[in-house]
Amino acid sequence: MSTSRPWRAGAASFGDDMRDVTRWLERHREGAHTQRVWSECAPGDVLDALPTTVPTAPVSVTTALDDIDRWIVPGLVRWDAPGWFAWFPSNAQEHALLGDVLGAAMAQQGMLWISSPACTEVEIRMLEWLRQAMGLPDRFAEGGPGGGVIQDTASSAVLSCLVAARDRATDGLARDQGLHAAGPLTVYASDQTHSSVLKAASIAGIGRANVRAVQSTADGAMDVAALSDTIRADIESGCRPIFCCATVGSTASGAIDPVDTIATVCDDHSIWLHVDAAWAGTAALSARWRDVIIAGADLADSWCFNPHKWMGVNFDCSCLWVADRVPLIDAMSVTPEYLRNDPTDSGGVVDYRDWHVQLGRRFRALKLWMVLRCTGTQALADMVDHHVALASHLADEVNASTTWTLAAPVSLGLVCIRHVDGDDATQAGINAVNADGRFAVTHCKLHDQLVLRVAIGSLDVERSHIDALWGVLQG
Ligand SMILES: Cc1ncc(COP(=O)(O)O)c(C=O)c1O
């Protein structure tokens, strides 16, 4: 490699550097079993460790790795620890990592078909493989009027679908002239829905005040009669209902909305039905859970889940399927001269830039390619069943206990518990678990009571970890 191009200095030692990085990674990943899960850094500690001015002389990759150990590793949280029970899992399975490295090294920009036919067409096929593996309906199939796309997050997916729904309902008026021309539009989701729906409504110009938090029943699922009543009242007062988000696996307690009955209400009023299965969607890979997870999907306009949560695919990777891609493309497509090309003009190719907010896009489908080929769907289904079995083991312990009680029905790998003595005792349990060093848990509120969530989904979690967690909660 020419030394007259110093910016290519890394090319000469790339093989050796890769080996060093690989060794570093192997050691780092082993640390998931021994290091404290939560970082002990105080705010500013990482910043204080980092040089304040830009270095002028380059250092070797080994020096940079040493600096990572000294300055950065202390600020890492071990999301990959077997005792990770906080929020939802966000794993980085080895085959996914390899796919991501390969995709990054290929330096593709998949914004248009012509900018990377492989990036586009592998993605089309990976979404189709996943659709088949999860039993999602034909209306989302490759080659049909809809199809699948990888978004960065479930938040972006709901925003994209909401904008498509807005423009479909207003015949493009909101898109072209602004919302003042379209009148008040309303959006529906249960009071357990993820905050991304509110955020999407504000970004789409619909306004948070026009998102109706439909009340949920005691088990956290949307009350469909309340949905119907709310929609009727809105129509009578001159609003136009355009979008409903049903949740399969709510963030707090994993509650599952009755998607099929919600769908009939939406259908009566031509409301776009989006299903957010961000965490729970992975369970559709298991034959045991498939029917529960995909129920009603054949009536939905869009359906989304995050392989970057439970499926082991490292962040970011959120899969969205739409039954009809035309409204999405109508909403998102803007074609300046510099993006025009013959394949696009022919109408015979997919240009994924028209399926979401951003233009440029990475070759994320390679992560799925590696996981689906090298790990395989049966192993992923076994992982789901393993996690669910651990959740049910923990629930048995809780049910047999006189100090802790289930705060919600167990949902797949998520167990929500509270102390019988009330919030202070629950908080003390949360504090004890998080201070232990081996575990991480987070909380939510259900029925105004503090809840300790145990979201079981680490790649390496075993019954011994659940028993050790339970031991800490027993005091
Ligand atoms: C049900 C649900 N929807 C959406 C999201 C947001 O996911 P993302 O970070 O991919 O936007 C979450 C995050 O936990 C979630 O639990």
GROMACS .gro file of C-alpha atoms and ligand atoms in nm:
model
  491
    1MET     CA    1   0.000   0.000   0.000
    2SER     CA    2   0.140   0.341  -0.097
    3THR     CA    3   0.299   0.537   0.186
    4SER     CA    4   0.227   0.855  -0.010
    5ARG     CA    5  -0.130   0.823   0.116
    6PRO     CA    6  -0.108   0.841   0.496
    7TRP     CA    7  -0.484   0.810   0.528
    8ARG     CA    8  -0.438   0.451   0.410
    9ALA     CA    9  -0.186   0.377   0.685
   10GLY     CA   10  -0.422   0.124   0.841
   11ALA     CA   11  -0.438  -0.081   0.522
   12ALA     CA   12  -0.086  -0.221   0.558
   13SER     CA   13  -0.148  -0.363   0.905
   14PHE     CA   14  -0.517  -0.442   0.861
   15GLY     CA   15  -0.478  -0.820   0.904
   16ASP     CA   16  -0.270  -0.786   1.222
   17ASP     CA   17  -0.499  -0.517   1.359
   18MET     CA   18  -0.803  -0.735   1.293
   19ARG     CA   19  -0.638  -1.017   1.487
   20ASP     CA   20  -0.569  -0.781   1.777
   21VAL     CA   21  -0.928  -0.658   1.771
   22THR     CA   22  -1.054  -1.017   1.759
   23ARG     CA   23  -0.843  -1.111   2.063
   24TRP     CA   24  -0.963  -0.799   2.244
   25LEU     CA   25  -1.324  -0.885   2.164
   26GLU     CA   26  -1.289  -1.243   2.284
   27ARG     CA   27  -1.153  -1.122   2.615
   28HIS     CA   28  -1.415  -0.850   2.641
   29ARG     CA   29  -1.702  -1.088   2.577
   30GLU     CA   30  -1.576  -1.330   2.841
   31GLY     CA   31  -1.596  -1.038   3.083
   32ALA     CA   32  -1.975  -1.046   3.054
   33HIS     CA   33  -1.967  -1.337   3.299
   34THR     CA   34  -1.747  -1.175   3.560
   35GLN     CA   35  -1.771  -0.795   3.543
   36ARG     CA   36  -2.021  -0.580   3.727
   37VAL     CA   37  -2.329  -0.533   3.512
   38TRP     CA   38  -2.396  -0.166   3.583
   39SER     CA   39  -2.114   0.080   3.524
   40GLU     CA   40  -1.982   0.238   3.843
   41CYS     CA   41  -1.899   0.562   3.659
   42ALA     CA   42  -2.034   0.889   3.787
   43PRO     CA   43  -2.154   1.146   3.531
   44GLY     CA   44  -1.849   1.295   3.359
   45ASP     CA   45  -1.604   1.016   3.450
   46VAL     CA   46  -1.562   0.897   3.091
   47LEU     CA   47  -1.534   1.254   2.965
   48ASP     CA   48  -1.272   1.330   3.230
   49ALA     CA   49  -1.066   1.031   3.118
   50LEU     CA   50  -1.068   1.129   2.751
   51PRO     CA   51  -0.808   1.376   2.618
   52THR     CA   52  -0.968   1.717   2.582
   53THR     CA   53  -0.796   1.807   2.257
   54VAL     CA   54  -0.777   1.621   1.931
   55PRO     CA   55  -0.459   1.412   1.907
   56THR     CA   56  -0.225   1.524   1.631
   57ALA     CA   57   0.002   1.221   1.602
   58PRO     CA   58  -0.165   0.890   1.516
   59VAL     CA   59  -0.123   0.595   1.753
   60SER     CA   60  -0.120   0.223   1.679
   61VAL     CA   61  -0.436   0.016   1.701
   62THR     CA   62  -0.295  -0.167   2.005
   63THR     CA   63  -0.250   0.164   2.183
   64ALA     CA   64  -0.605   0.261   2.091
   65LEU     CA   65  -0.729  -0.073   2.231
   66ASP     CA   66  -0.537  -0.013   2.555
   67ASP     CA   67  -0.700   0.328   2.579
   68ILE     CA   68  -1.040   0.169   2.527
   69ASP     CA   69  -0.968  -0.057   2.823
   70ARG     CA   70  -0.860   0.234   3.042
   71TRP     CA   71  -1.102   0.507   2.939
   72ILE     CA   72  -1.409   0.349   2.785
   73VAL     CA   73  -1.466   0.003   2.930
   74PRO     CA   74  -1.538   0.140   3.281
   75GLY     CA   75  -1.831   0.330   3.131
   76LEU     CA   76  -1.982   0.024   2.961
   77VAL     CA   77  -2.295  -0.142   3.092
   78ARG     CA   78  -2.292  -0.520   3.039
   79TRP     CA   79  -2.610  -0.565   2.843
   80ASP     CA   80  -2.456  -0.897   2.742
   81ALA     CA   81  -2.433  -1.033   3.099
   82PRO     CA   82  -2.629  -1.348   3.184
   83GLY     CA   83  -2.780  -1.149   3.472
   84TRP     CA   84  -2.921  -0.882   3.242
   85PHE     CA   85  -3.290  -0.848   3.329
   86ALA     CA   86  -3.337  -0.472   3.277
   87TRP     CA   87  -3.569  -0.304   3.021
   88PHE     CA   88  -3.563  -0.561   2.741
   89PRO     CA   89  -3.270  -0.771   2.621
   90SER     CA   90  -3.048  -0.619   2.353
   91ASN     CA   91  -2.802  -0.888   2.258
   92ALA     CA   92  -2.515  -0.914   2.014
   93GLN     CA   93  -2.502  -1.272   1.901
   94GLU     CA   94  -2.176  -1.379   1.734
   95HIS     CA   95  -2.313  -1.458   1.389
   96ALA     CA   96  -2.491  -1.122   1.382
   97LEU     CA   97  -2.169  -0.945   1.477
   98LEU     CA   98  -1.983  -1.119   1.198
   99GLY     CA   99  -2.253  -1.014   0.952
  100ASP     CA  100  -2.229  -0.657   1.074
  101VAL     CA  101  -1.852  -0.650   1.035
  102LEU     CA  102  -1.883  -0.791   0.684
  103GLY     CA  103  -2.155  -0.542   0.594
  104ALA     CA  104  -1.954  -0.251   0.728
  105ALA     CA  105  -1.644  -0.360   0.539
  106MET     CA  106  -1.839  -0.386   0.214
  107ALA     CA  107  -1.914  -0.014   0.247
  108GLN     CA  108  -2.251  -0.028   0.075
  109GLN     CA  109  -2.508   0.250   0.060
  110GLY     CA  110  -2.841   0.084  -0.009
  111MET     CA  111  -3.052   0.394  -0.062
  112LEU     CA  112  -3.142   0.303  -0.421
  113TRP     CA  113  -3.147  -0.032  -0.595
  114ILE     CA  114  -2.878   0.098  -0.831
  115SER     CA  115  -2.660   0.214  -0.542
  116SER     CA  116  -2.636  -0.148  -0.421
  117PRO     CA  117  -2.847  -0.419  -0.584
  118ALA     CA  118  -2.713  -0.671  -0.330
  119CYS     CA  119  -2.798  -0.458  -0.025
  120THR     CA  120  -3.152  -0.416  -0.158
  121GLU     CA  121  -3.222  -0.767  -0.274
  122VAL     CA  122  -3.065  -0.951   0.021
  123GLU     CA  123  -3.284  -0.735   0.245
  124ILE     CA  124  -3.594  -0.821   0.044
  125ARG     CA  125  -3.518  -1.192   0.079
  126MET     CA  126  -3.420  -1.178   0.449
  127LEU     CA  127  -3.751  -1.010   0.533
  128GLU     CA  128  -3.922  -1.283   0.336
  129TRP     CA  129  -3.731  -1.561   0.518
  130LEU     CA  130  -3.824  -1.406   0.850
  131ARG     CA  131  -4.186  -1.361   0.745
  132GLN     CA  132  -4.206  -1.730   0.662
  133ALA     CA  133  -4.025  -1.838   0.978
  134MET     CA  134  -4.261  -1.631   1.193
  135GLY     CA  135  -4.575  -1.736   1.005
  136LEU     CA  136  -4.664  -1.379   0.914
  137PRO     CA  137  -4.941  -1.359   0.653
  138ASP     CA  138  -4.897  -1.362   0.276
  139ARG     CA  139  -5.015  -1.001   0.252
  140PHE     CA  140  -4.664  -0.900   0.366
  141ALA     CA  141  -4.488  -1.135   0.123
  142GLU     CA  142  -4.207  -1.055  -0.114
  143GLY     CA  143  -4.344  -0.992  -0.461
  144GLY     CA  144  -4.688  -0.884  -0.338
  145PRO     CA  145  -4.831  -0.532  -0.302
  146GLY     CA  146  -4.651  -0.485   0.028
  147GLY     CA  147  -4.322  -0.618   0.157
  148GLY     CA  148  -4.065  -0.580   0.428
  149VAL     CA  149  -3.793  -0.334   0.512
  150ILE     CA  150  -3.533  -0.295   0.787
  151GLN     CA  151  -3.573   0.025   0.984
  152ASP     CA  152  -3.328   0.147   1.246
  153THR     CA  153  -3.579   0.124   1.531
  154ALA     CA  154  -3.942   0.048   1.609
  155SER     CA  155  -3.978   0.421   1.679
  156SER     CA  156  -3.885   0.502   1.319
  157ALA     CA  157  -4.116   0.228   1.195
  158VAL     CA  158  -4.419   0.370   1.374
  159LEU     CA  159  -4.333   0.721   1.255
  160SER     CA  160  -4.304   0.605   0.893
  161CYS     CA  161  -4.636   0.423   0.910
  162LEU     CA  162  -4.809   0.713   1.081
  163VAL     CA  163  -4.694   0.952   0.809
  164ALA     CA  164  -4.812   0.705   0.543
  165ALA     CA  165  -5.148   0.673   0.720
  166ARG     CA  166  -5.179   1.052   0.749
  167ASP     CA  167  -5.119   1.099   0.378
  168ARG     CA  168  -5.339   0.807   0.278
  169ALA     CA  169  -5.627   0.945   0.485
  170THR     CA  170  -5.589   1.300   0.350
  171ASP     CA  171  -5.509   1.207  -0.011
  172GLY     CA  172  -5.170   1.374   0.023
  173LEU     CA  173  -5.319   1.704   0.145
  174ALA     CA  174  -5.135   1.695   0.479
  175ARG     CA  175  -4.812   1.608   0.299
  176ASP     CA  176  -4.844   1.881   0.036
  177GLN     CA  177  -5.012   2.168   0.219
  178GLY     CA  178  -4.969   2.095   0.586
  179LEU     CA  179  -5.203   1.973   0.852
  180HIS     CA  180  -5.406   2.293   0.873
  181ALA     CA  181  -5.552   2.192   0.536
  182ALA     CA  182  -5.643   1.845   0.657
  183GLY     CA  183  -5.832   1.920   0.978
  184PRO     CA  184  -5.785   1.750   1.316
  185LEU     CA  185  -5.654   1.396   1.281
  186THR     CA  186  -5.661   1.147   1.567
  187VAL     CA  187  -5.446   0.850   1.665
  188TYR     CA  188  -5.529   0.559   1.898
  189ALA     CA  189  -5.318   0.338   2.120
  190SER     CA  190  -5.368   0.185   2.462
  191ASP     CA  191  -5.252   0.359   2.777
  192GLN     CA  192  -4.979   0.090   2.790
  193THR     CA  193  -4.839   0.172   2.446
  194HIS     CA  194  -4.475   0.265   2.403
  195SER     CA  195  -4.388   0.635   2.413
  196SER     CA  196  -4.272   0.620   2.049
  197VAL     CA  197  -4.635   0.665   1.937
  198LEU     CA  198  -4.659   1.001   2.112
  199LYS     CA  199  -4.325   1.103   1.971
  200ALA     CA  200  -4.429   1.000   1.620
  201ALA     CA  201  -4.753   1.199   1.650
  202SER     CA  202  -4.566   1.513   1.743
  203ILE     CA  203  -4.307   1.471   1.467
  204ALA     CA  204  -4.580   1.398   1.210
  205GLY     CA  205  -4.751   1.723   1.309
  206ILE     CA  206  -5.061   1.550   1.442
  207GLY     CA  207  -4.995   1.663   1.797
  208ARG     CA  208  -4.970   1.468   2.119
  209ALA     CA  209  -5.308   1.600   2.230
  210ASN     CA  210  -5.462   1.411   1.939
  211VAL     CA  211  -5.330   1.076   2.054
  212ARG     CA  212  -5.603   0.896   2.249
  213ALA     CA  213  -5.468   0.678   2.529
  214VAL     CA  214  -5.738   0.413   2.519
  215GLN     CA  215  -5.784   0.253   2.857
  216SER     CA  216  -5.655  -0.097   2.911
  217THR     CA  217  -5.821  -0.382   3.097
  218ALA     CA  218  -5.683  -0.522   3.424
  219ASP     CA  219  -5.429  -0.737   3.237
  220GLY     CA  220  -5.289  -0.437   3.045
  221ALA     CA  221  -5.445  -0.513   2.706
  222MET     CA  222  -5.639  -0.249   2.512
  223ASP     CA  223  -6.010  -0.235   2.596
  224VAL     CA  224  -6.167  -0.263   2.250
  225ALA     CA  225  -6.508  -0.132   2.361
  226ALA     CA  226  -6.331   0.180   2.491
  227LEU     CA  227  -6.151   0.211   2.157
  228SER     CA  228  -6.482   0.195   1.970
  229ASP     CA  229  -6.644   0.454   2.197
  230THR     CA  230  -6.348   0.690   2.169
  231ILE     CA  231  -6.343   0.671   1.791
  232ARG     CA  232  -6.719   0.732   1.771
  233ALA     CA  233  -6.694   1.034   2.001
  234ASP     CA  234  -6.408   1.177   1.794
  235ILE     CA  235  -6.597   1.139   1.468
  236GLU     CA  236  -6.902   1.310   1.621
  237SER     CA  237  -6.685   1.602   1.725
  238GLY     CA  238  -6.539   1.645   1.375
  239CYS     CA  239  -6.206   1.464   1.408
  240ARG     CA  240  -6.070   1.223   1.151
  241PRO     CA  241  -5.934   0.897   1.304
  242ILE     CA  242  -5.641   0.781   1.091
  243PHE     CA  243  -5.413   0.546   1.283
  244CYS     CA  244  -5.421   0.288   1.558
  245CYS     CA  245  -5.120   0.118   1.714
  246ALA     CA  246  -5.184  -0.221   1.874
  247THR     CA  247  -4.911  -0.353   2.101
  248VAL     CA  248  -4.806  -0.715   2.116
  249GLY     CA  249  -4.591  -0.723   2.428
  250SER     CA  250  -4.622  -0.393   2.610
  251THR     CA  251  -4.307  -0.238   2.752
  252ALA     CA  252  -4.423  -0.239   3.111
  253SER     CA  253  -4.572  -0.585   3.151
  254GLY     CA  254  -4.568  -0.758   2.811
  255ALA     CA  255  -4.946  -0.727   2.770
  256ILE     CA  256  -5.086  -0.833   2.433
  257ASP     CA  257  -5.362  -0.628   2.272
  258PRO     CA  258  -5.645  -0.822   2.101
  259VAL     CA  259  -5.526  -0.734   1.750
  260ASP     CA  260  -5.800  -0.919   1.564
  261THR     CA  261  -6.089  -0.738   1.734
  262ILE     CA  262  -5.905  -0.406   1.717
  263ALA     CA  263  -5.868  -0.472   1.344
  264THR     CA  264  -6.242  -0.500   1.287
  265VAL     CA  265  -6.296  -0.163   1.455
  266CYS     CA  266  -6.020  -0.007   1.245
  267ASP     CA  267  -6.160  -0.161   0.931
  268ASP     CA  268  -6.504  -0.008   0.998
  269HIS     CA  269  -6.346   0.339   0.996
  270SER     CA  270  -6.063   0.288   0.740
  271ILE     CA  271  -5.805   0.341   1.014
  272TRP     CA  272  -5.447   0.226   0.950
  273LEU     CA  273  -5.369  -0.055   1.194
  274HIS     CA  274  -5.004  -0.084   1.297
  275VAL     CA  275  -4.884  -0.367   1.521
  276ASP     CA  276  -4.588  -0.296   1.747
  277ALA     CA  277  -4.437  -0.628   1.853
  278ALA     CA  278  -4.094  -0.475   1.913
  279TRP     CA  279  -3.988  -0.714   2.190
  280ALA     CA  280  -4.237  -1.000   2.177
  281GLY     CA  281  -4.224  -1.052   1.800
  282THR     CA  282  -3.923  -1.284   1.827
  283ALA     CA  283  -4.146  -1.537   2.007
  284ALA     CA  284  -4.325  -1.603   1.677
  285LEU     CA  285  -4.017  -1.807   1.580
  286SER     CA  286  -4.131  -2.063   1.836
  287ALA     CA  287  -4.421  -2.283   1.720
  288ARG     CA  288  -4.550  -2.269   2.076
  289TRP     CA  289  -4.606  -1.893   2.071
  290ARG     CA  290  -4.651  -1.816   1.702
  291ASP     CA  291  -5.031  -1.806   1.696
  292VAL     CA  292  -5.045  -1.573   1.997
  293ILE     CA  293  -4.793  -1.332   1.852
  294ILE     CA  294  -4.923  -1.310   1.495
  295ALA     CA  295  -5.296  -1.318   1.580
  296GLY     CA  296  -5.471  -1.053   1.373
  297ALA     CA  297  -5.163  -0.981   1.159
  298ASP     CA  298  -5.362  -1.078   0.851
  299LEU     CA  299  -5.580  -0.771   0.914
  300ALA     CA  300  -5.301  -0.523   0.992
  301ASP     CA  301  -5.164  -0.259   0.757
  302SER     CA  302  -4.819  -0.283   0.912
  303TRP     CA  303  -4.639  -0.510   1.156
  304CYS     CA  304  -4.307  -0.448   1.325
  305PHE     CA  305  -4.064  -0.627   1.556
  306ASN     CA  306  -3.704  -0.572   1.662
  307PRO     CA  307  -3.451  -0.850   1.602
  308HIS     CA  308  -3.223  -0.615   1.798
  309LYS     CA  309  -3.418  -0.690   2.113
  310TRP     CA  310  -3.476  -1.056   2.180
  311MET     CA  311  -3.350  -1.224   1.862
  312GLY     CA  312  -2.982  -1.159   1.930
  313VAL     CA  313  -2.918  -0.938   1.629
  314ASN     CA  314  -2.706  -0.649   1.748
  315PHE     CA  315  -2.855  -0.300   1.736
  316ASP     CA  316  -2.986  -0.166   1.505
  317CYS     CA  317  -3.231  -0.388   1.322
  318SER     CA  318  -3.607  -0.335   1.329
  319CYS     CA  319  -3.818  -0.525   1.076
  320LEU     CA  320  -4.130  -0.366   0.933
  321TRP     CA  321  -4.377  -0.524   0.695
  322VAL     CA  322  -4.651  -0.334   0.515
  323ALA     CA  323  -4.950  -0.482   0.336
  324ASP     CA  324  -4.943  -0.208   0.071
  325ARG     CA  325  -4.621  -0.021   0.004
  326VAL     CA  326  -4.782   0.251  -0.211
  327PRO     CA  327  -4.893   0.482   0.075
  328LEU     CA  328  -4.550   0.452   0.237
  329ILE     CA  329  -4.371   0.538  -0.085
  330ASP     CA  330  -4.618   0.818  -0.167
  331ALA     CA  331  -4.545   0.970   0.172
  332MET     CA  332  -4.168   0.929   0.172
  333SER     CA  333  -4.057   0.966  -0.189
  334VAL     CA  334  -3.887   1.286  -0.300
  335THR     CA  335  -3.675   1.250  -0.613
  336PRO     CA  336  -3.426   1.523  -0.695
  337GLU     CA  337  -3.244   1.503  -1.028
  338TYR     CA  338  -2.928   1.361  -0.874
  339LEU     CA  339  -3.109   1.049  -0.754
  340ARG     CA  340  -3.281   0.975  -1.085
  341ASN     CA  341  -3.173   0.663  -1.271
  342ASP     CA  342  -3.314   0.421  -1.526
  343PRO     CA  343  -3.398   0.127  -1.296
  344THR     CA  344  -3.592   0.364  -1.066
  345ASP     CA  345  -3.771   0.521  -1.364
  346SER     CA  346  -3.864   0.174  -1.489
  347GLY     CA  347  -4.064   0.118  -1.168
  348GLY     CA  348  -3.930  -0.237  -1.155
  349VAL     CA  349  -3.699  -0.209  -0.855
  350VAL     CA  350  -3.724  -0.142  -0.482
  351ASP     CA  351  -3.557   0.181  -0.368
  352TYR     CA  352  -3.557   0.147   0.008
  353ARG     CA  353  -3.489   0.519   0.062
  354ASP     CA  354  -3.864   0.558  -0.006
  355TRP     CA  355  -3.960   0.330   0.282
  356HIS     CA  356  -3.833   0.537   0.574
  357VAL     CA  357  -3.706   0.875   0.687
  358GLN     CA  358  -3.337   0.865   0.602
  359LEU     CA  359  -3.177   0.843   0.261
  360GLY     CA  360  -2.853   0.651   0.321
  361ARG     CA  361  -2.871   0.302   0.465
  362ARG     CA  362  -2.634   0.031   0.583
  363PHE     CA  363  -2.618  -0.332   0.476
  364ARG     CA  364  -2.802  -0.452   0.788
  365ALA     CA  365  -2.954  -0.750   0.609
  366LEU     CA  366  -2.618  -0.928   0.635
  367LYS     CA  367  -2.667  -0.956   1.011
  368LEU     CA  368  -2.991  -1.139   0.948
  369TRP     CA  369  -2.831  -1.345   0.672
  370MET     CA  370  -2.560  -1.470   0.906
  371VAL     CA  371  -2.796  -1.542   1.195
  372LEU     CA  372  -3.060  -1.714   0.984
  373ARG     CA  373  -2.803  -1.923   0.797
  374CYS     CA  374  -2.540  -1.995   1.061
  375THR     CA  375  -2.752  -2.010   1.378
  376GLY     CA  376  -3.082  -2.111   1.223
  377THR     CA  377  -3.442  -2.056   1.319
  378GLN     CA  378  -3.474  -2.376   1.525
  379ALA     CA  379  -3.198  -2.262   1.761
  380LEU     CA  380  -3.370  -1.924   1.796
  381ALA     CA  381  -3.701  -2.093   1.872
  382ASP     CA  382  -3.523  -2.307   2.134
  383MET     CA  383  -3.380  -1.989   2.288
  384VAL     CA  384  -3.729  -1.838   2.316
  385ASP     CA  385  -3.863  -2.155   2.480
  386HIS     CA  386  -3.565  -2.164   2.719
  387HIS     CA  387  -3.627  -1.805   2.831
  388VAL     CA  388  -3.999  -1.863   2.871
  389ALA     CA  389  -3.930  -2.174   3.081
  390LEU     CA  390  -3.699  -1.970   3.306
  391ALA     CA  391  -3.971  -1.707   3.346
  392SER     CA  392  -4.216  -1.972   3.449
  393HIS     CA  393  -3.962  -2.114   3.699
  394LEU     CA  394  -3.925  -1.768   3.855
  395ALA     CA  395  -4.303  -1.726   3.862
  396ASP     CA  396  -4.331  -2.058   4.050
  397GLU     CA  397  -4.088  -1.927   4.312
  398VAL     CA  398  -4.283  -1.602   4.341
  399ASN     CA  399  -4.615  -1.782   4.370
  400ALA     CA  400  -4.477  -1.999   4.650
  401SER     CA  401  -4.339  -1.698   4.835
  402THR     CA  402  -4.505  -1.496   5.109
  403THR     CA  403  -4.303  -1.178   5.042
  404TRP     CA  404  -4.324  -1.125   4.667
  405THR     CA  405  -4.622  -1.151   4.437
  406LEU     CA  406  -4.683  -1.135   4.062
  407ALA     CA  407  -4.784  -0.783   3.961
  408ALA     CA  408  -4.911  -0.896   3.617
  409PRO     CA  409  -4.960  -1.222   3.435
  410VAL     CA  410  -4.623  -1.358   3.319
  411SER     CA  411  -4.574  -1.268   2.953
  412LEU     CA  412  -4.324  -1.488   2.768
  413GLY     CA  413  -3.988  -1.407   2.931
  414LEU     CA  414  -4.109  -1.108   3.132
  415VAL     CA  415  -4.194  -1.146   3.500
  416CYS     CA  416  -4.332  -0.842   3.687
  417ILE     CA  417  -4.328  -0.868   4.064
  418ARG     CA  418  -4.387  -0.648   4.365
  419HIS     CA  419  -4.324  -0.684   4.736
  420VAL     CA  420  -4.633  -0.752   4.947
  421ASP     CA  421  -4.527  -0.475   5.189
  422GLY     CA  422  -4.561  -0.206   4.921
  423ASP     CA  423  -4.348   0.030   4.713
  424ASP     CA  424  -4.070   0.095   4.964
  425ALA     CA  425  -4.006  -0.276   5.003
  426THR     CA  426  -4.018  -0.324   4.625
  427GLN     CA  427  -3.769  -0.041   4.582
  428ALA     CA  428  -3.542  -0.198   4.841
  429GLY     CA  429  -3.550  -0.521   4.638
  430ILE     CA  430  -3.463  -0.334   4.318
  431ASN     CA  431  -3.176  -0.160   4.496
  432ALA     CA  432  -3.043  -0.485   4.641
  433VAL     CA  433  -3.044  -0.659   4.304
  434ASN     CA  434  -2.876  -0.369   4.125
  435ALA     CA  435  -2.612  -0.330   4.399
  436ASP     CA  436  -2.519  -0.698   4.382
  437GLY     CA  437  -2.306  -0.655   4.070
  438ARG     CA  438  -2.424  -0.967   3.886
  439PHE     CA  439  -2.766  -0.838   3.783
  440ALA     CA  440  -2.953  -0.546   3.633
  441VAL     CA  441  -3.327  -0.489   3.676
  442THR     CA  442  -3.550  -0.189   3.604
  443HIS     CA  443  -3.894  -0.089   3.722
  444CYS     CA  444  -4.233   0.018   3.595
  445LYS     CA  445  -4.561   0.120   3.752
  446LEU     CA  446  -4.873  -0.092   3.720
  447HIS     CA  447  -5.201   0.015   3.877
  448ASP     CA  448  -5.006   0.292   4.054
  449GLN     CA  449  -4.780   0.043   4.229
  450LEU     CA  450  -4.405   0.010   4.185
  451VAL     CA  451  -4.303  -0.306   4.001
  452LEU     CA  452  -3.971  -0.485   3.961
  453ARG     CA  453  -3.944  -0.616   3.605
  454VAL     CA  454  -3.738  -0.927   3.532
  455ALA     CA  455  -3.697  -0.941   3.153
  456ILE     CA  456  -3.532  -1.276   3.085
  457GLY     CA  457  -3.358  -1.283   2.748
  458SER     CA  458  -2.983  -1.289   2.783
  459LEU     CA  459  -2.806  -1.530   2.547
  460ASP     CA  460  -2.629  -1.702   2.837
  461VAL     CA  461  -2.888  -1.693   3.114
  462GLU     CA  462  -2.943  -2.023   3.295
  463ARG     CA  463  -3.159  -2.140   3.581
  464SER     CA  464  -2.867  -2.081   3.819
  465HIS     CA  465  -2.880  -1.708   3.741
  466ILE     CA  466  -3.254  -1.696   3.812
  467ASP     CA  467  -3.200  -1.882   4.139
  468ALA     CA  468  -2.920  -1.643   4.237
  469LEU     CA  469  -3.144  -1.343   4.158
  470TRP     CA  470  -3.423  -1.494   4.363
  471GLY     CA  471  -3.174  -1.553   4.643
  472VAL     CA  472  -3.093  -1.179   4.651
  473LEU     CA  473  -3.464  -1.092   4.660
  474GLN     CA  474  -3.513  -1.330   4.949
  475GLY     CA  475  -3.266  -1.111   5.142
  476LIG     C1  476  -4.328  -0.222   2.276
  476LIG     C2  477  -4.214  -0.135   2.232
  476LIG     N1  478  -4.226  -0.060   2.122
  476LIG     C3  479  -4.128   0.020   2.080
  476LIG     C4  480  -4.009   0.029   2.148
  476LIG     C5  481  -3.902   0.121   2.098
  476LIG     O1  482  -3.801   0.047   2.037
  476LIG     P1  483  -3.684   0.118   1.955
  476LIG     O2  484  -3.575   0.145   2.052
  476LIG     O3  485  -3.648   0.018   1.850
  476LIG     O4  486  -3.739   0.242   1.896
  476LIG     C6  487  -3.991  -0.046   2.265
  476LIG     C7  488  -3.866  -0.037   2.342
  476LIG     O5  489  -3.845  -0.100   2.441
  476LIG     C8  490  -4.096  -0.130   2.308
  476LIG     O6  491  -4.085  -0.202   2.420
   0.00000   0.00000   0.00000
